[in-house]
Amino acid sequence: MSKISPLSGFPELLPAQRAVEREVIASVSRTFELHGFANIETRVVEPIERLAKGGEVDKEIYVLQRIAAEPDTKAELGLHFDLTVPFARYVLEHAGHLEFPFRRFQVQPAWRGERPQEGRYRQFTQADVDIVGRDELPFHHDVEVMSVMVDALGRLPIPRVSFQFNNRKLIQGFYRGLGIDDVTDAIRVIDKLDKLPAEEVAAMLVERVGTTPEQAQRCLELATIRVEDTSFVEQVRALGVTDELLDQGLDELAAVVDGCRAVAGDRVGVEANLRIARGLDYYTGTVVEIFMEGYERLKSVGGGGRYDALASDGRTTYPGVGVSFGVSRTLIPLIADGVLEGSRPVPSAVLVALNTEDDRAASTGVAAALRSRDIACEVAPTPAKFGKQIRFAERRGIPYVWFVQPADDGGVTHQVKDIRTGEQVEADPSAWTPPKADQRPTIVSTAGFEAPLTSGHSARTSTTESTPRRSSDPHP
Amino acid sequence: MSKISPLSGFPELLPAQRAVEREVIASVSRTFELHGFANIETRVVEPIERLAKGGEVDKEIYVLQRIAAEPDTKAELGLHFDLTVPFARYVLEHAGHLEFPFRRFQVQPAWRGERPQEGRYRQFTQADVDIVGRDELPFHHDVEVMSVMVDALGRLPIPRVSFQFNNRKLIQGFYRGLGIDDVTDAIRVIDKLDKLPAEEVAAMLVERVGTTPEQAQRCLELATIRVEDTSFVEQVRALGVTDELLDQGLDELAAVVDGCRAVAGDRVGVEANLRIARGLDYYTGTVVEIFMEGYERLKSVGGGGRYDALASDGRTTYPGVGVSFGVSRTLIPLIADGVLEGSRPVPSAVLVALNTEDDRAASTGVAAALRSRDIACEVAPTPAKFGKQIRFAERRGIPYVWFVQPADDGGVTHQVKDIRTGEQVEADPSAWTPPKADQRPTIVSTAGFEAPLTSGHSARTSTTESTPRRSSDPHP
């Protein structure tokens, strides 16, 4: 068989690292469910004409073809590059079977044939949460869906994240109130502020968009407003521009910031940052980008907003609002840096030792008794010397070893050893239970990020432990 | 936007149907974990030369290419068509970071460009469980991994499944003991017994494999042995063939049947069926195919076996044993037939009603109190008349509606209504809890398949209910 080498851009996780990802997905999923969002999964392929919309991402689409296809067959399907395009199509296709407003979350991989780098992979997992209405969708859902993501991320043992909100109506109204005609073009230029110095951007506004130097100056002033509360309203008003759409945008942004602050603990920052525009043209109100402290180099680890026409079949329009969290983009760098790791690579809390191969049934019986009470365990593969069996458990991070020994009275005695402390006690397989913290693999945050993971499938976290690290590179 | 039509072979589930799939996946995953299997996820792409091995499945491979690739670029990647090929590659690539025997489970989609039909889709989800050793893997792991799948499927609310076991050593030893030279070819011919009459198969053995008519007769006699216990051992011995490998195969098969019978409740059948061969050449011992009662037309809904060379890098060989369960192949027909459905399409157990838009904060506060005690809920989207809000809940299958009303003393009163019975009682948002059966969507089996789903993420089942069905077609 040929030599194996990793595929660039297609990172894979070792078992203990995958445990981290599973716990994170279980936690955010449970938060979404607690807020009434239903899970869906879409097929991974879409017709190419639905994917390719003339945007930057088009050339990164992976197209698909049966290997046995005739040489000149035109490919018709491509892998989705986000979860929004398939969701919009799902809504249109299944609208007759859905109740609106439809609240869904979706955790799936997506694919982009881009140049791999830290935080950017060719296959990556996202967690999206959206609310979509039929014909209309009241604004309060903007506040709701953003609060849900604030709640979800605030429960993860990751560095502090910051939600930076803006509102397209605010920007558009401001520009319109200023007298700028080509608002979209102006937004595109202002969007370059994170790459170019302010003077250059101002010059481009004058040259490319045709603003006056004064208008350009005001645009820059607007774009530099960044506060952690609703004081931006006064700051914008102080710039002296009036416009109805601006007023509406200010109200909406203030409501989103207030609503999110109300649920953000100290692990999530909430800001109005009037420079955030998000390149995509379909946003029409709220926009957000999410950044992670110390990992600003990843750019945003999530984002989203309001789109008044998420989907349309010509007769009916479906407005939506939603936000996406980059699971791979966030976790893979944290795992690679050793900030997050799984407490052990196996689910087993107990290794049931084996005296001789003939005694396997006795050990299997103990394991069955433990499992019937939801304790994950495994039986030793061979009746090696007990010291060797203990080291077998140790290498896997299994905290307890169980011994079944013949007793003087012809029966058996049961003992369980905590191999970390060496403590060994008699135990009853139908009653003994390990401490809660040992029952499942947990996320160990070596940087001490503590967080109350939502009680999910198995969501639970422990803080820095002395467990030795096995491997920190996720082989991207 | 263009008209939407479903893509043949790429079925998608509505939210309540997806709830069924999620509960099933959560249940089997938890069972695997209880037995010490670690979850991994592999990238969905593999180099084409690793996928295409000259077998039947080769021409069904989907190859992948960036849309912007030069016209004559040779495609290098394809989507995996099962979870065994990527697992074997994962083991080779990450062997230095794994502990052996390595016990893993994997639940992911796979893709095959085959002609879609019931139970066969172009994208389908599988749940695989395998144990892989380095250099060697003791036989008792065959018993173990098969028992784990018996345990897992016995907990699902699906029709009774039957595990039909055989052993390649038994077949090969028998044929060799009979004096047949080309054992592999003989197996291939015998494998046609499910399509051709016995006489034709016998004739083919004589003509194609060169057996005597007597040898062919013995082969057919062997292939008709099918029992639910280990009495096959005597039946085979009665055929008068002796061979060392045959003895080993008989011992192994008896151990697998005994071991699986010990954990199979009355929801799982365990048989020795000496006709099962499984076409794939890499099996070297235990083989199994799983069938579902009443759904024999789907052919097997799962299968697997022992492969002494799952993977090899030239220096080291990794033997493995495992079994795969076809999640889509099993669930999509059951859902389409209305045998299984989700009790509701939303996770919410409670709809918090809204008096006026200005009262939204009060309702949101109640929702937050409920969520803090792990009760999924949502706030009504609009302050419609209460009758309309109740109907909103009804359409979603949400069992409870919560009312917050101004009280005479200037405070508020809280009442919760079970909209199925009409019963309405005062309740405290910090203490009231719905009955366990109402807390999460459950699987409703209209055929009355009750099963003790493994206590997983949310695994729980209810039996036949009067809940009206919303939609039973999974739109394949």
PDB file of C-alpha atoms in Angstrom, chain A residues 105-290:
ATOM      1  CA  PHE A 105     -29.655  24.706  13.791  1.00  0.00           C
ATOM      2  CA  GLN A 106     -27.276  22.725  11.673  1.00  0.00           C
ATOM      3  CA  VAL A 107     -23.804  21.362  12.439  1.00  0.00           C
ATOM      4  CA  GLN A 108     -22.106  19.974   9.376  1.00  0.00           C
ATOM      5  CA  PRO A 109     -18.919  20.174   7.400  1.00  0.00           C
ATOM      6  CA  ALA A 110     -18.564  22.446   4.384  1.00  0.00           C
ATOM      7  CA  TRP A 111     -15.862  22.494   1.715  1.00  0.00           C
ATOM      8  CA  ARG A 112     -13.840  25.190  -0.001  1.00  0.00           C
ATOM      9  CA  GLY A 113     -10.912  24.598  -2.298  1.00  0.00           C
ATOM     10  CA  GLU A 114      -8.939  27.506  -0.908  1.00  0.00           C
ATOM     11  CA  ARG A 115      -5.287  27.737   0.090  1.00  0.00           C
ATOM     12  CA  PRO A 116      -5.063  26.082   3.523  1.00  0.00           C
ATOM     13  CA  GLN A 117      -3.750  28.119   6.428  1.00  0.00           C
ATOM     14  CA  GLU A 118      -4.320  28.324  10.168  1.00  0.00           C
ATOM     15  CA  GLY A 119      -8.064  28.479  10.757  1.00  0.00           C
ATOM     16  CA  ARG A 120      -8.850  27.948   7.080  1.00  0.00           C
ATOM     17  CA  TYR A 121      -9.341  24.418   5.891  1.00  0.00           C
ATOM     18  CA  ARG A 122     -10.706  22.743   2.793  1.00  0.00           C
ATOM     19  CA  GLN A 123     -13.096  20.751   4.952  1.00  0.00           C
ATOM     20  CA  PHE A 124     -14.382  22.516   8.038  1.00  0.00           C
ATOM     21  CA  THR A 125     -17.296  22.127  10.416  1.00  0.00           C
ATOM     22  CA  GLN A 126     -19.714  24.951  11.129  1.00  0.00           C
ATOM     23  CA  ALA A 127     -22.580  25.361  13.581  1.00  0.00           C
ATOM     24  CA  ASP A 128     -25.321  27.594  12.219  1.00  0.00           C
ATOM     25  CA  VAL A 129     -28.457  28.836  13.888  1.00  0.00           C
ATOM     26  CA  ASP A 130     -31.149  30.694  11.934  1.00  0.00           C
ATOM     27  CA  ILE A 131     -34.764  31.788  12.146  1.00  0.00           C
ATOM     28  CA  VAL A 132     -36.624  32.159   8.899  1.00  0.00           C
ATOM     29  CA  GLY A 133     -40.100  33.581   8.370  1.00  0.00           C
ATOM     30  CA  ARG A 134     -42.565  33.433   5.510  1.00  0.00           C
ATOM     31  CA  ASP A 135     -43.159  36.892   3.985  1.00  0.00           C
ATOM     32  CA  GLU A 136     -42.134  38.591   7.203  1.00  0.00           C
ATOM     33  CA  LEU A 137     -39.971  38.076  10.235  1.00  0.00           C
ATOM     34  CA  PRO A 138     -40.304  40.505  13.148  1.00  0.00           C
ATOM     35  CA  PHE A 139     -37.106  42.271  14.198  1.00  0.00           C
ATOM     36  CA  HIS A 140     -37.117  40.828  17.737  1.00  0.00           C
ATOM     37  CA  HIS A 141     -35.850  37.584  16.204  1.00  0.00           C
ATOM     38  CA  ASP A 142     -32.587  39.383  15.423  1.00  0.00           C
ATOM     39  CA  VAL A 143     -32.119  39.942  19.143  1.00  0.00           C
ATOM     40  CA  GLU A 144     -33.179  36.398  19.881  1.00  0.00           C
ATOM     41  CA  VAL A 145     -30.903  34.532  17.495  1.00  0.00           C
ATOM     42  CA  MET A 146     -27.863  36.622  18.403  1.00  0.00           C
ATOM     43  CA  SER A 147     -28.553  36.101  22.130  1.00  0.00           C
ATOM     44  CA  VAL A 148     -28.741  32.366  21.550  1.00  0.00           C
ATOM     45  CA  MET A 149     -25.264  32.311  20.013  1.00  0.00           C
ATOM     46  CA  VAL A 150     -23.945  34.545  22.813  1.00  0.00           C
ATOM     47  CA  ASP A 151     -25.399  32.066  25.300  1.00  0.00           C
ATOM     48  CA  ALA A 152     -23.947  29.076  23.412  1.00  0.00           C
ATOM     49  CA  LEU A 153     -20.401  30.436  23.045  1.00  0.00           C
ATOM     50  CA  GLY A 154     -20.348  31.764  26.603  1.00  0.00           C
ATOM     51  CA  ARG A 155     -20.591  28.167  27.785  1.00  0.00           C
ATOM     52  CA  LEU A 156     -17.518  26.936  25.946  1.00  0.00           C
ATOM     53  CA  PRO A 157     -14.101  26.598  27.608  1.00  0.00           C
ATOM     54  CA  ILE A 158     -12.448  28.751  24.941  1.00  0.00           C
ATOM     55  CA  PRO A 159     -10.829  32.184  25.113  1.00  0.00           C
ATOM     56  CA  ARG A 160     -13.244  35.095  25.515  1.00  0.00           C
ATOM     57  CA  VAL A 161     -15.117  35.862  22.316  1.00  0.00           C
ATOM     58  CA  SER A 162     -16.358  39.252  21.241  1.00  0.00           C
ATOM     59  CA  PHE A 163     -19.534  39.810  19.241  1.00  0.00           C
ATOM     60  CA  GLN A 164     -19.104  42.937  17.131  1.00  0.00           C
ATOM     61  CA  PHE A 165     -22.418  44.179  15.848  1.00  0.00           C
ATOM     62  CA  ASN A 166     -23.421  46.702  13.282  1.00  0.00           C
ATOM     63  CA  ASN A 167     -26.543  47.316  11.207  1.00  0.00           C
ATOM     64  CA  ARG A 168     -26.785  47.751   7.462  1.00  0.00           C
ATOM     65  CA  LYS A 169     -29.704  50.152   7.779  1.00  0.00           C
ATOM     66  CA  LEU A 170     -27.609  52.336  10.061  1.00  0.00           C
ATOM     67  CA  ILE A 171     -24.785  52.484   7.528  1.00  0.00           C
ATOM     68  CA  GLN A 172     -27.037  52.923   4.530  1.00  0.00           C
ATOM     69  CA  GLY A 173     -29.185  55.533   6.246  1.00  0.00           C
ATOM     70  CA  PHE A 174     -26.125  57.436   7.375  1.00  0.00           C
ATOM     71  CA  TYR A 175     -24.574  57.433   3.896  1.00  0.00           C
ATOM     72  CA  ARG A 176     -27.881  58.368   2.325  1.00  0.00           C
ATOM     73  CA  GLY A 177     -28.375  61.141   4.897  1.00  0.00           C
ATOM     74  CA  LEU A 178     -24.908  62.374   4.021  1.00  0.00           C
ATOM     75  CA  GLY A 179     -25.911  62.504   0.377  1.00  0.00           C
ATOM     76  CA  ILE A 180     -23.777  59.634  -0.921  1.00  0.00           C
ATOM     77  CA  ASP A 181     -25.442  57.979  -3.905  1.00  0.00           C
ATOM     78  CA  ASP A 182     -23.674  54.657  -4.288  1.00  0.00           C
ATOM     79  CA  VAL A 183     -24.039  53.284  -0.795  1.00  0.00           C
ATOM     80  CA  THR A 184     -23.049  49.725  -1.703  1.00  0.00           C
ATOM     81  CA  ASP A 185     -19.834  50.850  -3.293  1.00  0.00           C
ATOM     82  CA  ALA A 186     -19.061  53.069  -0.307  1.00  0.00           C
ATOM     83  CA  ILE A 187     -19.551  50.108   2.026  1.00  0.00           C
ATOM     84  CA  ARG A 188     -17.164  48.056  -0.062  1.00  0.00           C
ATOM     85  CA  VAL A 189     -14.506  50.739   0.229  1.00  0.00           C
ATOM     86  CA  ILE A 190     -14.999  51.245   3.959  1.00  0.00           C
ATOM     87  CA  ASP A 191     -14.669  47.476   4.370  1.00  0.00           C
ATOM     88  CA  LYS A 192     -11.006  47.880   3.396  1.00  0.00           C
ATOM     89  CA  LEU A 193     -10.261  49.724   6.642  1.00  0.00           C
ATOM     90  CA  ASP A 194      -8.792  46.582   8.185  1.00  0.00           C
ATOM     91  CA  LYS A 195      -6.214  46.395   5.409  1.00  0.00           C
ATOM     92  CA  LEU A 196      -5.518  50.007   4.432  1.00  0.00           C
ATOM     93  CA  PRO A 197      -4.752  53.181   6.403  1.00  0.00           C
ATOM     94  CA  ALA A 198      -7.679  55.568   6.959  1.00  0.00           C
ATOM     95  CA  GLU A 199      -6.292  58.262   4.637  1.00  0.00           C
ATOM     96  CA  GLU A 200      -6.089  55.838   1.742  1.00  0.00           C
ATOM     97  CA  VAL A 201      -9.645  54.691   2.336  1.00  0.00           C
ATOM     98  CA  ALA A 202     -10.782  58.314   2.455  1.00  0.00           C
ATOM     99  CA  ALA A 203      -9.020  58.985  -0.846  1.00  0.00           C
ATOM    100  CA  MET A 204     -10.687  55.970  -2.404  1.00  0.00           C
ATOM    101  CA  LEU A 205     -14.096  57.194  -1.249  1.00  0.00           C
ATOM    102  CA  VAL A 206     -13.468  60.458  -3.033  1.00  0.00           C
ATOM    103  CA  GLU A 207     -12.003  58.937  -6.161  1.00  0.00           C
ATOM    104  CA  ARG A 208     -14.033  55.773  -6.564  1.00  0.00           C
ATOM    105  CA  VAL A 209     -17.361  56.558  -4.948  1.00  0.00           C
ATOM    106  CA  GLY A 210     -17.345  60.251  -5.781  1.00  0.00           C
ATOM    107  CA  THR A 211     -17.865  61.583  -2.243  1.00  0.00           C
ATOM    108  CA  THR A 212     -16.621  64.959  -1.151  1.00  0.00           C
ATOM    109  CA  PRO A 213     -13.647  64.953   1.246  1.00  0.00           C
ATOM    110  CA  GLU A 214     -16.089  66.060   3.982  1.00  0.00           C
ATOM    111  CA  GLN A 215     -18.412  63.149   3.302  1.00  0.00           C
ATOM    112  CA  ALA A 216     -15.460  60.782   3.299  1.00  0.00           C
ATOM    113  CA  GLN A 217     -14.366  62.189   6.648  1.00  0.00           C
ATOM    114  CA  ARG A 218     -17.794  61.587   8.153  1.00  0.00           C
ATOM    115  CA  CYS A 219     -17.809  58.017   6.840  1.00  0.00           C
ATOM    116  CA  LEU A 220     -14.490  57.403   8.562  1.00  0.00           C
ATOM    117  CA  GLU A 221     -15.754  58.965  11.758  1.00  0.00           C
ATOM    118  CA  LEU A 222     -18.755  56.678  11.710  1.00  0.00           C
ATOM    119  CA  ALA A 223     -16.542  53.678  11.090  1.00  0.00           C
ATOM    120  CA  THR A 224     -14.338  54.391  14.094  1.00  0.00           C
ATOM    121  CA  ILE A 225     -17.190  54.287  16.591  1.00  0.00           C
ATOM    122  CA  ARG A 226     -16.789  51.211  18.737  1.00  0.00           C
ATOM    123  CA  VAL A 227     -18.345  50.908  22.182  1.00  0.00           C
ATOM    124  CA  GLU A 228     -19.497  48.190  24.573  1.00  0.00           C
ATOM    125  CA  ASP A 229     -22.906  49.705  25.220  1.00  0.00           C
ATOM    126  CA  THR A 230     -25.529  51.804  23.447  1.00  0.00           C
ATOM    127  CA  SER A 231     -23.630  55.072  23.762  1.00  0.00           C
ATOM    128  CA  PHE A 232     -22.922  54.769  20.025  1.00  0.00           C
ATOM    129  CA  VAL A 233     -26.402  56.211  19.447  1.00  0.00           C
ATOM    130  CA  GLU A 234     -25.376  59.598  20.848  1.00  0.00           C
ATOM    131  CA  GLN A 235     -22.025  59.471  19.105  1.00  0.00           C
ATOM    132  CA  VAL A 236     -23.702  58.913  15.751  1.00  0.00           C
ATOM    133  CA  ARG A 237     -26.265  61.611  16.404  1.00  0.00           C
ATOM    134  CA  ALA A 238     -23.396  63.962  17.211  1.00  0.00           C
ATOM    135  CA  LEU A 239     -22.193  63.555  13.612  1.00  0.00           C
ATOM    136  CA  GLY A 240     -25.284  65.523  12.617  1.00  0.00           C
ATOM    137  CA  VAL A 241     -26.701  63.240   9.943  1.00  0.00           C
ATOM    138  CA  THR A 242     -30.438  62.630   9.936  1.00  0.00           C
ATOM    139  CA  ASP A 243     -32.249  59.957   8.033  1.00  0.00           C
ATOM    140  CA  GLU A 244     -35.229  57.724   8.730  1.00  0.00           C
ATOM    141  CA  LEU A 245     -33.368  54.518   7.878  1.00  0.00           C
ATOM    142  CA  LEU A 246     -30.490  55.646  10.087  1.00  0.00           C
ATOM    143  CA  ASP A 247     -32.906  56.037  12.998  1.00  0.00           C
ATOM    144  CA  GLN A 248     -34.263  52.587  12.447  1.00  0.00           C
ATOM    145  CA  GLY A 249     -30.760  51.123  12.236  1.00  0.00           C
ATOM    146  CA  LEU A 250     -29.742  52.886  15.457  1.00  0.00           C
ATOM    147  CA  ASP A 251     -32.803  51.512  17.260  1.00  0.00           C
ATOM    148  CA  GLU A 252     -32.200  48.007  16.006  1.00  0.00           C
ATOM    149  CA  LEU A 253     -28.503  47.980  16.831  1.00  0.00           C
ATOM    150  CA  ALA A 254     -29.217  49.325  20.310  1.00  0.00           C
ATOM    151  CA  ALA A 255     -31.790  46.560  20.873  1.00  0.00           C
ATOM    152  CA  VAL A 256     -29.367  43.852  19.723  1.00  0.00           C
ATOM    153  CA  VAL A 257     -26.534  45.187  21.889  1.00  0.00           C
ATOM    154  CA  ASP A 258     -28.830  45.498  24.920  1.00  0.00           C
ATOM    155  CA  GLY A 259     -30.364  42.074  24.396  1.00  0.00           C
ATOM    156  CA  CYS A 260     -27.025  40.341  24.008  1.00  0.00           C
ATOM    157  CA  ARG A 261     -25.420  42.174  26.935  1.00  0.00           C
ATOM    158  CA  ALA A 262     -28.256  40.860  29.082  1.00  0.00           C
ATOM    159  CA  VAL A 263     -27.223  37.238  28.468  1.00  0.00           C
ATOM    160  CA  ALA A 264     -23.468  37.686  28.022  1.00  0.00           C
ATOM    161  CA  GLY A 265     -21.558  36.699  31.114  1.00  0.00           C
ATOM    162  CA  ASP A 266     -17.967  37.816  31.498  1.00  0.00           C
ATOM    163  CA  ARG A 267     -16.829  35.257  28.933  1.00  0.00           C
ATOM    164  CA  VAL A 268     -18.431  37.078  26.009  1.00  0.00           C
ATOM    165  CA  GLY A 269     -17.897  40.644  24.909  1.00  0.00           C
ATOM    166  CA  VAL A 270     -20.674  42.530  23.124  1.00  0.00           C
ATOM    167  CA  GLU A 271     -19.820  45.622  21.127  1.00  0.00           C
ATOM    168  CA  ALA A 272     -21.267  47.988  18.616  1.00  0.00           C
ATOM    169  CA  ASN A 273     -18.488  48.310  16.049  1.00  0.00           C
ATOM    170  CA  LEU A 274     -19.669  50.560  13.238  1.00  0.00           C
ATOM    171  CA  ARG A 275     -16.904  49.429  10.909  1.00  0.00           C
ATOM    172  CA  ILE A 276     -18.314  45.922  10.556  1.00  0.00           C
ATOM    173  CA  ALA A 277     -20.102  45.610   7.203  1.00  0.00           C
ATOM    174  CA  ARG A 278     -19.579  42.011   6.083  1.00  0.00           C
ATOM    175  CA  GLY A 279     -18.816  41.711   2.432  1.00  0.00           C
ATOM    176  CA  LEU A 280     -21.781  39.645   1.435  1.00  0.00           C
ATOM    177  CA  ASP A 281     -24.438  41.671  -0.266  1.00  0.00           C
ATOM    178  CA  TYR A 282     -27.495  39.906   1.030  1.00  0.00           C
ATOM    179  CA  TYR A 283     -27.410  41.329   4.546  1.00  0.00           C
ATOM    180  CA  THR A 284     -30.066  43.982   5.098  1.00  0.00           C
ATOM    181  CA  GLY A 285     -30.055  44.824   8.815  1.00  0.00           C
ATOM    182  CA  THR A 286     -28.158  43.367  11.738  1.00  0.00           C
ATOM    183  CA  VAL A 287     -24.646  42.168  10.945  1.00  0.00           C
ATOM    184  CA  VAL A 288     -22.180  40.544  13.305  1.00  0.00           C
ATOM    185  CA  GLU A 289     -18.657  39.236  13.340  1.00  0.00           C
ATOM    186  CA  ILE A 290     -17.263  37.210  16.203  1.00  0.00           C
TER     187      ILE A 290
END
